[in-house]
Structures are given as structure tokens and as C-alpha cells.
PDB file of C-alpha atoms in Angstrom:
ATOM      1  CA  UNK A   1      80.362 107.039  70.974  1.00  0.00           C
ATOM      2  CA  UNK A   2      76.512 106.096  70.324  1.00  0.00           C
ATOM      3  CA  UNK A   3      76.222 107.154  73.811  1.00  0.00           C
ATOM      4  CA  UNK A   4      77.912 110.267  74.556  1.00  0.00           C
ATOM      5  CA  UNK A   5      75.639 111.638  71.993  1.00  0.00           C
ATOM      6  CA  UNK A   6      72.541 110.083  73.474  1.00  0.00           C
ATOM      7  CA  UNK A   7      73.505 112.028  76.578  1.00  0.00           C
ATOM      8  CA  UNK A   8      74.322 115.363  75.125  1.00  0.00           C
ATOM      9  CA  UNK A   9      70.958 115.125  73.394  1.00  0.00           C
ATOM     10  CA  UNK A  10      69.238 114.421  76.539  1.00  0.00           C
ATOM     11  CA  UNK A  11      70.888 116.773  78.494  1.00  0.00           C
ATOM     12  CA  UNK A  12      69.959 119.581  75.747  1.00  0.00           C
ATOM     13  CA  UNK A  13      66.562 118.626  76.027  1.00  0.00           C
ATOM     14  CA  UNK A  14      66.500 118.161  79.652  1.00  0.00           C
ATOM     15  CA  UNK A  15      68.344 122.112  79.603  1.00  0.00           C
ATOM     16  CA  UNK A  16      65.186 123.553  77.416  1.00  0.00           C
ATOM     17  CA  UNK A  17      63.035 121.862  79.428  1.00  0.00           C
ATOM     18  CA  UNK A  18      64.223 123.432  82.469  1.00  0.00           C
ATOM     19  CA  UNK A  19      64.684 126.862  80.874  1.00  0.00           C
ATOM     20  CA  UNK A  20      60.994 126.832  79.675  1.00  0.00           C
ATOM     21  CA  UNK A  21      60.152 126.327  83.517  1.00  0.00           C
ATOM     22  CA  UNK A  22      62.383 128.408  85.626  1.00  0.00           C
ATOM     23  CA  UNK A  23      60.096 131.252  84.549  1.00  0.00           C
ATOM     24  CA  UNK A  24      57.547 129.843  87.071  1.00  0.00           C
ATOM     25  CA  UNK A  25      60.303 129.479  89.649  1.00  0.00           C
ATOM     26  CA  UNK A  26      60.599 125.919  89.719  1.00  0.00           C
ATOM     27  CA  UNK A  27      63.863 125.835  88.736  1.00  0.00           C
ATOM     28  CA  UNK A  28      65.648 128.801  90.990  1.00  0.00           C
ATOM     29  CA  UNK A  29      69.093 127.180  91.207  1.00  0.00           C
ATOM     30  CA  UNK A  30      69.291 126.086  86.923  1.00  0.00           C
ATOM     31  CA  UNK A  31      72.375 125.177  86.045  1.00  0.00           C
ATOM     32  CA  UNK A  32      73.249 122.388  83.491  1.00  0.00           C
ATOM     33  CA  UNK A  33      75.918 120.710  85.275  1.00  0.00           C
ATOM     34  CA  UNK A  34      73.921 120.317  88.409  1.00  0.00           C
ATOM     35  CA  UNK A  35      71.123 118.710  85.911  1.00  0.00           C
ATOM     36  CA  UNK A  36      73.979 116.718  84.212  1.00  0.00           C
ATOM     37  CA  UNK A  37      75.257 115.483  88.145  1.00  0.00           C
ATOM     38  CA  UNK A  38      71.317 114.778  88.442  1.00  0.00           C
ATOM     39  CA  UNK A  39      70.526 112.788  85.784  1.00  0.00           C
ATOM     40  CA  UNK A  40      73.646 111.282  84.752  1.00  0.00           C
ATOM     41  CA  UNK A  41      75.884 111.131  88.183  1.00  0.00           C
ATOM     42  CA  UNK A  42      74.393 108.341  89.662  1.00  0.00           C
ATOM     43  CA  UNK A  43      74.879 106.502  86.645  1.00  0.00           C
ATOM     44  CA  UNK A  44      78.631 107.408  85.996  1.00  0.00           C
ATOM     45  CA  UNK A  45      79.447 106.947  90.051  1.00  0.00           C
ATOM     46  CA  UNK A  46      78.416 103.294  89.616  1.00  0.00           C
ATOM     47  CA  UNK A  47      80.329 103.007  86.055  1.00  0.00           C
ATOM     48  CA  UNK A  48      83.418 104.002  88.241  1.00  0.00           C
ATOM     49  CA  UNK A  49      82.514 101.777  91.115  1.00  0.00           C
ATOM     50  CA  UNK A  50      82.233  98.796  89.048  1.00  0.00           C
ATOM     51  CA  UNK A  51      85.057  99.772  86.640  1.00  0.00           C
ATOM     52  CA  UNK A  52      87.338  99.663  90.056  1.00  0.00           C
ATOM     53  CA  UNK A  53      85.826  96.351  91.351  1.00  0.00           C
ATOM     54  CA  UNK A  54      86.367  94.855  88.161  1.00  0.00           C
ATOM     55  CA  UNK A  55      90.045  96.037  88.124  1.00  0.00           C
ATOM     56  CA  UNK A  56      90.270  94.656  91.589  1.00  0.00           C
ATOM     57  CA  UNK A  57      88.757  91.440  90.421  1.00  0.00           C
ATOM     58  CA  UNK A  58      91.607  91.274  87.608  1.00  0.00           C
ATOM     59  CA  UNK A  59      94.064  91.885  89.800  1.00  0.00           C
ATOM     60  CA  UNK A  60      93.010  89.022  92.485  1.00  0.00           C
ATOM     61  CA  UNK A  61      92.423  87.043  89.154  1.00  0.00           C
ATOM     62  CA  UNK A  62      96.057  87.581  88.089  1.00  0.00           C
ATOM     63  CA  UNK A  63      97.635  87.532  91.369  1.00  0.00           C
ATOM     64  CA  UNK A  64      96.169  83.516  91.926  1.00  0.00           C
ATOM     65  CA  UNK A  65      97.550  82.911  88.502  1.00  0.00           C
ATOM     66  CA  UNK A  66     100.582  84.196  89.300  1.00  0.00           C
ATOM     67  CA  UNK A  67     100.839  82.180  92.753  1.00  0.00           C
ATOM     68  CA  UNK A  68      99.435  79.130  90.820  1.00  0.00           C
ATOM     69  CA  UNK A  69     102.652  79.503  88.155  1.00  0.00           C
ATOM     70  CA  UNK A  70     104.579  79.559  91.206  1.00  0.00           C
ATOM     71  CA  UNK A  71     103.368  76.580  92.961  1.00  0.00           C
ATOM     72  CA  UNK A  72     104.063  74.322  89.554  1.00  0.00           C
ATOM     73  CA  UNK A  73     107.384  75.877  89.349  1.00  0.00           C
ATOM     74  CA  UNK A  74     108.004  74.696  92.663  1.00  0.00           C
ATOM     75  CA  UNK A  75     106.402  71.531  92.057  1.00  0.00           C
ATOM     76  CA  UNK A  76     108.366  70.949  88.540  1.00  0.00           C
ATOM     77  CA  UNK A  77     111.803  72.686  90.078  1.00  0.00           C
ATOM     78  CA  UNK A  78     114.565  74.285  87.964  1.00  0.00           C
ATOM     79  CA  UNK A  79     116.697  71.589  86.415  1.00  0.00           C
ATOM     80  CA  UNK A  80     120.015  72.522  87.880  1.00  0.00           C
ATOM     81  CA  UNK A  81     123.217  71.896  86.070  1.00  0.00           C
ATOM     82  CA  UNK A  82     123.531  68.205  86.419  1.00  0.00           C
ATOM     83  CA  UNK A  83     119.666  67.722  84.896  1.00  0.00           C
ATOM     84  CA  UNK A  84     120.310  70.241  82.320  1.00  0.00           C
ATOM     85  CA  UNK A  85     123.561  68.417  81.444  1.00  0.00           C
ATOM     86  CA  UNK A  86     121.813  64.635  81.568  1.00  0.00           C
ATOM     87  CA  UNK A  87     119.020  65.828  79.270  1.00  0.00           C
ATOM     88  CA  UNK A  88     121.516  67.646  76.775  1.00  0.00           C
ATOM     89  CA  UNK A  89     123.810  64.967  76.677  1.00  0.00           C
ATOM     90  CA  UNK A  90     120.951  61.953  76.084  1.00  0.00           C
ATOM     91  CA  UNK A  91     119.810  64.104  73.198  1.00  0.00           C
ATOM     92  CA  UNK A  92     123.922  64.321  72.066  1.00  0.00           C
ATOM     93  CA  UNK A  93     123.786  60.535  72.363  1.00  0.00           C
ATOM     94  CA  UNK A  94     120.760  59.806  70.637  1.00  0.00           C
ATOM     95  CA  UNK A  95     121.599  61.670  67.998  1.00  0.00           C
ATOM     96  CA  UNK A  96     125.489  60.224  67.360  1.00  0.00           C
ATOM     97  CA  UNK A  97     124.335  57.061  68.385  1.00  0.00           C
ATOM     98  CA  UNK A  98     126.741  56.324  70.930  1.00  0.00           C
ATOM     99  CA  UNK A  99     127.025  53.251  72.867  1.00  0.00           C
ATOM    100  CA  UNK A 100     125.725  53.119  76.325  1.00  0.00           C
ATOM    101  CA  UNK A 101     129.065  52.652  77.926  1.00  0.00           C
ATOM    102  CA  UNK A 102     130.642  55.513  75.976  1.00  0.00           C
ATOM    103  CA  UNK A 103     128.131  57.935  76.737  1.00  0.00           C
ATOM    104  CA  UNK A 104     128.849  57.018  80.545  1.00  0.00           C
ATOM    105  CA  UNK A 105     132.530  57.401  80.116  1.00  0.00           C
ATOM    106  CA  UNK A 106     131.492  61.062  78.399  1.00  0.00           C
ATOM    107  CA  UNK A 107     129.197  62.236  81.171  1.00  0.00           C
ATOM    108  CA  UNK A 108     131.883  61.736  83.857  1.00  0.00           C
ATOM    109  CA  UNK A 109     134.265  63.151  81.884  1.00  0.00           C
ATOM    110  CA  UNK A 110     131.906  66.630  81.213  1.00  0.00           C
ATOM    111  CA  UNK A 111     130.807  66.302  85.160  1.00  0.00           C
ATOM    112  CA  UNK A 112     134.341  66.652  86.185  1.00  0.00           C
ATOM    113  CA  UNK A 113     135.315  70.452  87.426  1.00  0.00           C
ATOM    114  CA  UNK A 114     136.555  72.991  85.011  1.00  0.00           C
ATOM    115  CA  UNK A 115     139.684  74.056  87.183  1.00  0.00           C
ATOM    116  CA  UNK A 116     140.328  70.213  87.498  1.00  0.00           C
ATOM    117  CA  UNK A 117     143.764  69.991  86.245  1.00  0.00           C
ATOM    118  CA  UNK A 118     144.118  65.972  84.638  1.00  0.00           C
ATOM    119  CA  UNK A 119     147.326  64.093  86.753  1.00  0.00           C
ATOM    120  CA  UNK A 120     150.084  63.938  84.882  1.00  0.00           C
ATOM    121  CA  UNK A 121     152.436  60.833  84.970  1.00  0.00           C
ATOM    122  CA  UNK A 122     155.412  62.382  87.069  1.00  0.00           C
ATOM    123  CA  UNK A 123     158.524  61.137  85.403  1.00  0.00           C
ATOM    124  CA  UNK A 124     161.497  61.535  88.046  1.00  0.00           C
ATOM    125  CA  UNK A 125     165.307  61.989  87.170  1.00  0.00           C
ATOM    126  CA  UNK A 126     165.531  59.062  85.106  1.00  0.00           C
ATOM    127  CA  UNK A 127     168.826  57.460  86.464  1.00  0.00           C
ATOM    128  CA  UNK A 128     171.266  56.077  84.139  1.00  0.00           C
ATOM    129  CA  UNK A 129     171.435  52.227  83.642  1.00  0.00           C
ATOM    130  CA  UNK A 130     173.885  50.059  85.234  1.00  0.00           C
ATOM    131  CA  UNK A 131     176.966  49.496  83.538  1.00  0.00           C
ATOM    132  CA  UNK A 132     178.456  46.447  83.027  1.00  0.00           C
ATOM    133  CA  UNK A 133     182.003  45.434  84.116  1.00  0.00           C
ATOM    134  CA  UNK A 134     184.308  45.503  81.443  1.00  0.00           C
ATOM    135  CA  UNK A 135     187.826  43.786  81.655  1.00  0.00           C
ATOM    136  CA  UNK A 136     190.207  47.004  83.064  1.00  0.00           C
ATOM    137  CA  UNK A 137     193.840  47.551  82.705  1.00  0.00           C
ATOM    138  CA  UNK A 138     194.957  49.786  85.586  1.00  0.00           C
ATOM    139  CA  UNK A 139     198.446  50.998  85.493  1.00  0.00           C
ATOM    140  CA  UNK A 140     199.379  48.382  88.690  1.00  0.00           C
ATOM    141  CA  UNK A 141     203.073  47.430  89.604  1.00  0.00           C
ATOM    142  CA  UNK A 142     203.745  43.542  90.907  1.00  0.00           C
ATOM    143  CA  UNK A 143     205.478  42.658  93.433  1.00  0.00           C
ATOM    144  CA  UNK A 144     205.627  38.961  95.262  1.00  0.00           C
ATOM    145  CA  UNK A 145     206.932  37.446  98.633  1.00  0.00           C
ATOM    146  CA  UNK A 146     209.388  35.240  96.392  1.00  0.00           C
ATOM    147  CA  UNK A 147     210.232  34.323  92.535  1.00  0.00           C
ATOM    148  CA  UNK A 148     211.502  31.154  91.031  1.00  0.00           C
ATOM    149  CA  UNK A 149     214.579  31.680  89.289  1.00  0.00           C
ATOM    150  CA  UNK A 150     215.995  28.585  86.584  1.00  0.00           C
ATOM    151  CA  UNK A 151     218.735  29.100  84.471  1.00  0.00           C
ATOM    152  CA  UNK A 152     218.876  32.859  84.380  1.00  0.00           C
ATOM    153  CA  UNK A 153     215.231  32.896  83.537  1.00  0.00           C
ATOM    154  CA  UNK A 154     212.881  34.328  86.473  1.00  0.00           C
ATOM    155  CA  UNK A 155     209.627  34.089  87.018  1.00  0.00           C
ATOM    156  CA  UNK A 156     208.480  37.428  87.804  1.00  0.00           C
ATOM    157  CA  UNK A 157     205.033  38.487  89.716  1.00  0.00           C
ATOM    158  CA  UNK A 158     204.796  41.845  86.039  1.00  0.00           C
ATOM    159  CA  UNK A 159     204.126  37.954  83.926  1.00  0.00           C
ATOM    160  CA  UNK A 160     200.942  37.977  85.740  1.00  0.00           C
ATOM    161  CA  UNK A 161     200.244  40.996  83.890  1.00  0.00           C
ATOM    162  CA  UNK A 162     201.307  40.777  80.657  1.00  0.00           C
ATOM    163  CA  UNK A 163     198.371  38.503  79.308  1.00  0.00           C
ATOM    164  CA  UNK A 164     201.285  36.010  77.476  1.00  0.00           C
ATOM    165  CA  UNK A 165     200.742  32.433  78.320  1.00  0.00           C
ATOM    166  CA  UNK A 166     204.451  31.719  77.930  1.00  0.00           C
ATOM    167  CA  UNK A 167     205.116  33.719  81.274  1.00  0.00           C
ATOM    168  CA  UNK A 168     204.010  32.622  84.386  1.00  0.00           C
ATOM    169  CA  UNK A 169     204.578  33.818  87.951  1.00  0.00           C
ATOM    170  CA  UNK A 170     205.865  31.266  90.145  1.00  0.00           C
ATOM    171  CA  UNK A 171     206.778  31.145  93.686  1.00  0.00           C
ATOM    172  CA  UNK A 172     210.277  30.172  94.919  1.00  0.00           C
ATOM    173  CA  UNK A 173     210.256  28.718  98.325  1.00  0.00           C
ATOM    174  CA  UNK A 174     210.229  24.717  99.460  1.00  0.00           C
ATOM    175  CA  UNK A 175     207.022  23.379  98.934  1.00  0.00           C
ATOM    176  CA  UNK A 176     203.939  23.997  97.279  1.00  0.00           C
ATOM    177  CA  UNK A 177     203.998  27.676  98.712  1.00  0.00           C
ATOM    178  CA  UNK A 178     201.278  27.902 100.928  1.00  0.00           C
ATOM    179  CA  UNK A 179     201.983  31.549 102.327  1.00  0.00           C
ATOM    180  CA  UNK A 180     203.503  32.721  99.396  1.00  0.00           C
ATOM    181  CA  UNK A 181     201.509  35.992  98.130  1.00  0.00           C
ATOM    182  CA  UNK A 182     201.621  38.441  95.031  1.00  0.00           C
ATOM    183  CA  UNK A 183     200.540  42.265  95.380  1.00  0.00           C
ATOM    184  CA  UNK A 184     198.890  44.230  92.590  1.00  0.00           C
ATOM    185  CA  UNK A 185     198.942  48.203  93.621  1.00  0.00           C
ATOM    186  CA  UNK A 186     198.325  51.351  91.185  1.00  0.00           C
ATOM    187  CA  UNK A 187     201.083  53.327  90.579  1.00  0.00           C
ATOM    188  CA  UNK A 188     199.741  56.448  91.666  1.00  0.00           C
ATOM    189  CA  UNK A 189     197.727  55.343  94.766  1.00  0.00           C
ATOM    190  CA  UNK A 190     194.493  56.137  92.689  1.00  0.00           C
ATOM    191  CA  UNK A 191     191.803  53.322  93.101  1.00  0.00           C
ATOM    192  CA  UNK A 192     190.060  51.588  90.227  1.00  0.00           C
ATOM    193  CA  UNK A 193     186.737  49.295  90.545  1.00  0.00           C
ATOM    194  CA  UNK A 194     186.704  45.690  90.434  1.00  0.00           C
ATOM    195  CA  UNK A 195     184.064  43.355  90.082  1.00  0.00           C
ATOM    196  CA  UNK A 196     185.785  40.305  89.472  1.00  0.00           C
ATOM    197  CA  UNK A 197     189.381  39.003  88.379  1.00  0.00           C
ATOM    198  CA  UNK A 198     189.587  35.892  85.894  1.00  0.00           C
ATOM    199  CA  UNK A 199     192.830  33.271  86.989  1.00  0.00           C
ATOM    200  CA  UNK A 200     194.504  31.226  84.630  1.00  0.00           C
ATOM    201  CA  UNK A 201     196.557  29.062  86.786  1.00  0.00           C
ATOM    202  CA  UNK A 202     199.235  26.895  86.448  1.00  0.00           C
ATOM    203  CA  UNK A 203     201.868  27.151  83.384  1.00  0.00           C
ATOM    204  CA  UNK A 204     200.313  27.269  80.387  1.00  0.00           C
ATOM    205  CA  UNK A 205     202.912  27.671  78.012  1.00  0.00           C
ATOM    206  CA  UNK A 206     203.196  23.722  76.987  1.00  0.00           C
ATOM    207  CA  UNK A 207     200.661  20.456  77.827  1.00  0.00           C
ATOM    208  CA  UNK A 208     203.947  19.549  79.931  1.00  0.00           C
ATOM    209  CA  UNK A 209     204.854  22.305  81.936  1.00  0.00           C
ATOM    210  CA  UNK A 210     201.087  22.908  83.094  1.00  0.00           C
ATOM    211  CA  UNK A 211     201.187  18.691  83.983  1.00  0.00           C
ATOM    212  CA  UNK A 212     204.373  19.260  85.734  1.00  0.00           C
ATOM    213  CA  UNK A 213     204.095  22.357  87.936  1.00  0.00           C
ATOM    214  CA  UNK A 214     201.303  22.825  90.588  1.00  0.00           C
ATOM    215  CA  UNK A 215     199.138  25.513  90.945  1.00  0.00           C
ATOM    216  CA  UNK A 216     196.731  26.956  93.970  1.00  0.00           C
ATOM    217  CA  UNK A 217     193.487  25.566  95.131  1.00  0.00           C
ATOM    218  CA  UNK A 218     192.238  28.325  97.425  1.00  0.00           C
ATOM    219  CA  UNK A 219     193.583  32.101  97.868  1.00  0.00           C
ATOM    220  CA  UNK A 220     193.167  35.285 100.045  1.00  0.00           C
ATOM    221  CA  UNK A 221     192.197  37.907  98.527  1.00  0.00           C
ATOM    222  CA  UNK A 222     192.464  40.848  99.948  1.00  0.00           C
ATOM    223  CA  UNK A 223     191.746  44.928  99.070  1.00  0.00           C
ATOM    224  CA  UNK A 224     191.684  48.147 100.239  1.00  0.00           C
ATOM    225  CA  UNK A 225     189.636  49.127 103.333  1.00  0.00           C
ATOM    226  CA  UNK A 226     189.997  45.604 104.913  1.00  0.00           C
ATOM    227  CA  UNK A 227     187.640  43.852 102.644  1.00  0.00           C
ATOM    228  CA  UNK A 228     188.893  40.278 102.009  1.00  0.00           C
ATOM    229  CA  UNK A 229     187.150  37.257  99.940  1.00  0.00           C
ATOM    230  CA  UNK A 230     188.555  33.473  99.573  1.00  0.00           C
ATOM    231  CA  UNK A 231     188.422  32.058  96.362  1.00  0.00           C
ATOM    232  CA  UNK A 232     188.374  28.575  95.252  1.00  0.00           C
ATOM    233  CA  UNK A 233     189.768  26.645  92.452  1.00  0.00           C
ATOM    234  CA  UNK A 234     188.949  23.249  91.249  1.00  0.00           C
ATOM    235  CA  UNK A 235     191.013  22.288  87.722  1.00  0.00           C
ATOM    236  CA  UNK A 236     193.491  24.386  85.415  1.00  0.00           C
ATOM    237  CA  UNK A 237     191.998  23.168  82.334  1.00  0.00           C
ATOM    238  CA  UNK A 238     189.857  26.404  81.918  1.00  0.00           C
ATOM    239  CA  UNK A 239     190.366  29.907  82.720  1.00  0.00           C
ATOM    240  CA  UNK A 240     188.346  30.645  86.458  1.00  0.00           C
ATOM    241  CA  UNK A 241     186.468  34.119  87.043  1.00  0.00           C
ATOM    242  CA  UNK A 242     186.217  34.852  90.743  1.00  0.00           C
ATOM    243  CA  UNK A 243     183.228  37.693  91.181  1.00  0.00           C
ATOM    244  CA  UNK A 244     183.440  39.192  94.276  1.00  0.00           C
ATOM    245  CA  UNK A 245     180.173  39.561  96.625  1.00  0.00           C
ATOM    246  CA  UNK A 246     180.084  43.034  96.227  1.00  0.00           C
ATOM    247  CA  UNK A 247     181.869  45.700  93.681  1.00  0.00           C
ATOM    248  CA  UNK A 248     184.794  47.027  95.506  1.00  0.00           C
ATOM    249  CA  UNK A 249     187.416  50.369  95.345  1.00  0.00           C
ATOM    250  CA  UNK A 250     190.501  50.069  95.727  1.00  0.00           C
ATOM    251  CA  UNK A 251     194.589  50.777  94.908  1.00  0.00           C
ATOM    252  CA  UNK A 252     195.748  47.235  95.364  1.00  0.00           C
ATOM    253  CA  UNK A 253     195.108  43.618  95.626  1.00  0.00           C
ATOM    254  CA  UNK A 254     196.733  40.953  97.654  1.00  0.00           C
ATOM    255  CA  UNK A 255     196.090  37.266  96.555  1.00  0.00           C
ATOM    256  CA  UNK A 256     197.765  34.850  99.172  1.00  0.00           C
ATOM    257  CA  UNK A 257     198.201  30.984  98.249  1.00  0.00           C
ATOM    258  CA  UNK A 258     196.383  29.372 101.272  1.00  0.00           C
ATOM    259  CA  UNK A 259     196.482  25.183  99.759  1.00  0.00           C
ATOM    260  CA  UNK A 260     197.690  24.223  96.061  1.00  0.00           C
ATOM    261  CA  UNK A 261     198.965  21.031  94.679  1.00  0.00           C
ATOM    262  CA  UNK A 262     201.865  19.923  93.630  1.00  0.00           C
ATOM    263  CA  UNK A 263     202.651  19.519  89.642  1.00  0.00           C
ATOM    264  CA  UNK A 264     203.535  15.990  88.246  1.00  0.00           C
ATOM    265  CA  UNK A 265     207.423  16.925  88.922  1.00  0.00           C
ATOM    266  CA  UNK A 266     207.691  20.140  90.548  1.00  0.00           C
ATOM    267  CA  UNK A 267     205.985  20.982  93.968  1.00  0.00           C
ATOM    268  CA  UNK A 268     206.178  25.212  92.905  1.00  0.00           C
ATOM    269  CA  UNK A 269     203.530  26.615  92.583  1.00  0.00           C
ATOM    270  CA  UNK A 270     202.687  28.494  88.827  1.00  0.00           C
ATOM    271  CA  UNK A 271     200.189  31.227  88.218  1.00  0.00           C
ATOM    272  CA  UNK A 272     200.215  32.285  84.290  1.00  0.00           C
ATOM    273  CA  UNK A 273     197.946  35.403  84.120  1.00  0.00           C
ATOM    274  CA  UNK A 274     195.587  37.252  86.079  1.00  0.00           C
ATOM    275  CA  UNK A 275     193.064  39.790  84.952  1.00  0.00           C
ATOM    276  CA  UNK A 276     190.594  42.596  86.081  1.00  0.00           C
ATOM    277  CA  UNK A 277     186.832  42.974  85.702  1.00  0.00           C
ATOM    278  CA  UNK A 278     185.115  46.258  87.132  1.00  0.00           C
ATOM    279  CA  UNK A 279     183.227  49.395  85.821  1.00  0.00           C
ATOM    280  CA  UNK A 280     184.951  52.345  84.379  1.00  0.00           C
TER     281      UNK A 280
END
């Protein structure tokens, strides 16, 4: 402000100045912006000049700064997600004081992609357990290659069946019977499971009768389809379960006497009862 009003004085008395001597023709072309230009032009030309060369300077100045922010960016980098996450989730564990190995466990678990889906345990058709062969009463008929008959009493193959220890089935040819067979088939040709069958052998209805009669030692059995299985037999003193190799189906079983021994008295051959064993 101080000077813009040192010039206007100046130029004022520069103007009267002038004025006073344009009478003598010193002055012909007077004007007071060509004394202004004169005086003061110079001045403000190199006020411009080093106003722009001191904006260029800034500029240059701000320009290195700018390319020296750039360099240390590039030297220090931009943490990328992974940095950002291992410096965020140090501070986490500092400050809930997390063990070491839980704060690993966490990390993989955060580093993991968000359209991860998490494997589920795949539970298939969950089948249902085995069942366990039951003793089964199929609606069977008996029949039998031959039947004692004593005193009007016979001895026939439907005792086998009738789970009574004072009826037996016994054979009625000479001998112990070796040959002799008894047939169990379903009435109405439908087939039934069977695991196993359980012999009680010889005749049990009195200590006497079971010393007296024989009984079988080995047997054919045999079912539908062909399948066939030998059983053996060792003492009458116990009930003896016979479980086949494999479950079977069928509508009948055929139980041949292949060897037996003869009883105390009698060389026939007794068979009390005979049951089932499969799955329903």
C-alpha cells in the first residue's frame, strides 16, 4: 500500500514537472502514462519477470517433492491385504492376549476365501442294521421216506414240528436208516430265510428211550436252488444248532440220514424236534 502511494506521488510530481516544461518544447509528446511506462515500467516488467520465475521455481520445487513422495511410496509399498490383515490381527492379539498358537489357527482361518464354502461331513443313506436271526415258524408240511409204526402209535415226520419232546420222528426201515430222509416244504410254495436249524436228536421223552433208540451222526441237507450243506453230530445229550455257511431262501428242506448209530436196543433211528433260525 506504502508504495502505490509513493508512486502516485511521484508520478504527480514527475506530471508538474513535465507540464512546467513542455512550454519550452521539451516535452512535445506529454502524456502521463508514457511518463508512468518511463519511470515505473522497467521496474514493474522485472516485478513480473521475477514473480513468474519464482512461480516456476515453486513449481519445480513442488514437482521434486512430489516425485520424492513417490519414490518413498515406492520404496515403503502399499501394504496389500495380507500385511494389512497381519498388522490388524497382531494388534487384535496383543490386545486379547491370545496365545501364539491360537492366533495362528485365527489368521488361517480369516486368510481363507470369502466364497469358501467349509466341507461338510456327507452323511450317505444310512442303511439299516443287520438283523439278527430269530427262531421262525413257517407254515411247512412233513413228509418222510418211511415212519415207524408200534402198537397203533406212529411216529410221524409233523412230531418234528410240534416242539413236544414226547414225539419223535423215527424212521421205519431195517437198520439204522442210512438213506432214510424227512422233507420240510411251505405250504404255499412261498420261501422263508434260514440261517440255521437247532436238532434235538434221538427220543427224548424218557432217560430210556433216548439210551435205547439211535439217532444220526451226519445228514444232507439240502434247499432250494441246489444249495446243500452236511452237518455233523457228536452226542444227544444237548440240543445241536447247525448254522449254515451262508443265509439261504428257500420253500423246503431235505435232511437225509447219511451214518447214525444204533440205540442200546433198537437199531431205528429217532429224531425228536427240529427247529428254524433265519431273519424275518
Amino acid at each position: 500500500m506504502k508504495n502505490k502511494v509513493k508512486k502516485i506521488i511521484a508520478v504527480f510530481l514527475v506530471s508538474v514537472m513535465a507540464f512546467s516544461l513542455s512550454g519550452c518544447g521539451l516535452f512535445e509528446n506529454f502524456s502521463l502514462g508514457n511518463i508512468y511506462n518511463s519511470i515505473f515500467g522497467g521496474k514493474e516488467a522485472e516485478d513480473e519477470n521475477a514473480q513468474a520465475a519464482s512461480s516456476d521455481t515453486e513449481g519445480k520445487i513442488t514437482e521434486i517433492l512430489e516425485e520424492e513422495e513417490a519414490d518413498d511410496s515406492a520404496l515403503i509399498g502399499t501394504p496389500d491385504k495380507a500385511d494389512e490383515f497381519e498388522i490388524s490381527f497382531e494388534v487384535e492379539v496383543e490386545a486379547e492376549g491370545e496365545t501364539e498358537v491360537e492366533a495362528e489357527v485365527e489368521a488361517e482361518t480369516e486368510n481363507e476365501p470369502e466364497n469358501v464354502i467349509e466341507a461338510e461331513t456327507e452323511i450317505g443313506e444310512i442303511s439299516e442294521p443287520e438283523k439278527e436271526a430269530v427262531k421262525i415258524t413257517p407254515d411247512l408240511k412233513a413228509t418222510a421216506s418211511s415212519i415207524y409204526i408200534e402198537k397203533g402209535e406212529d411216529y410221524d415226520p409233523k412230531a418234528l414240528l410240534d416242539g413236544d419232546i414226547n414225539t419223535a420222528w423215527i424212521e421205519g426201515v431195517d437198520g439204522t436208516g442210512a438213506g432214510e430222509w424227512v422233507k420240510f416244504e411251505t405250504k404255499d410254495g412261498s420261501q422263508f430265510n434260514l440261517t440255521a436249524l437247532e436238532f434235538n436228536l434221538g427220543f427224548q421223552r424218557t432217560e430210556r428211550l433216548l439210551k435205547n433208540n439211535g439217532w444220526p451222526t451226519r445228514v444232507l441237507l439240502e434247499f432250494e436252488g441246489g444249495y446243500t450243506e452236511i452237518a455233523e453230530f457228536d452226542s444227544v445229550d444237548a440240543p445241536a444248532i447247525i448254522t449254515l455257511r451262508e443265509p439261504v431262501n428257500t420253500s423246503f428242506i431235505k435232511i437225509t440220514i447219511l451214518e447214525a448209530v444204533k440205540g442200546a436196543k433198537y437199531a431205528d433211528t429217532a429224531i425228536t424236534d427240529i427247529s428254524f433260525f433265519g431273519v424275518e
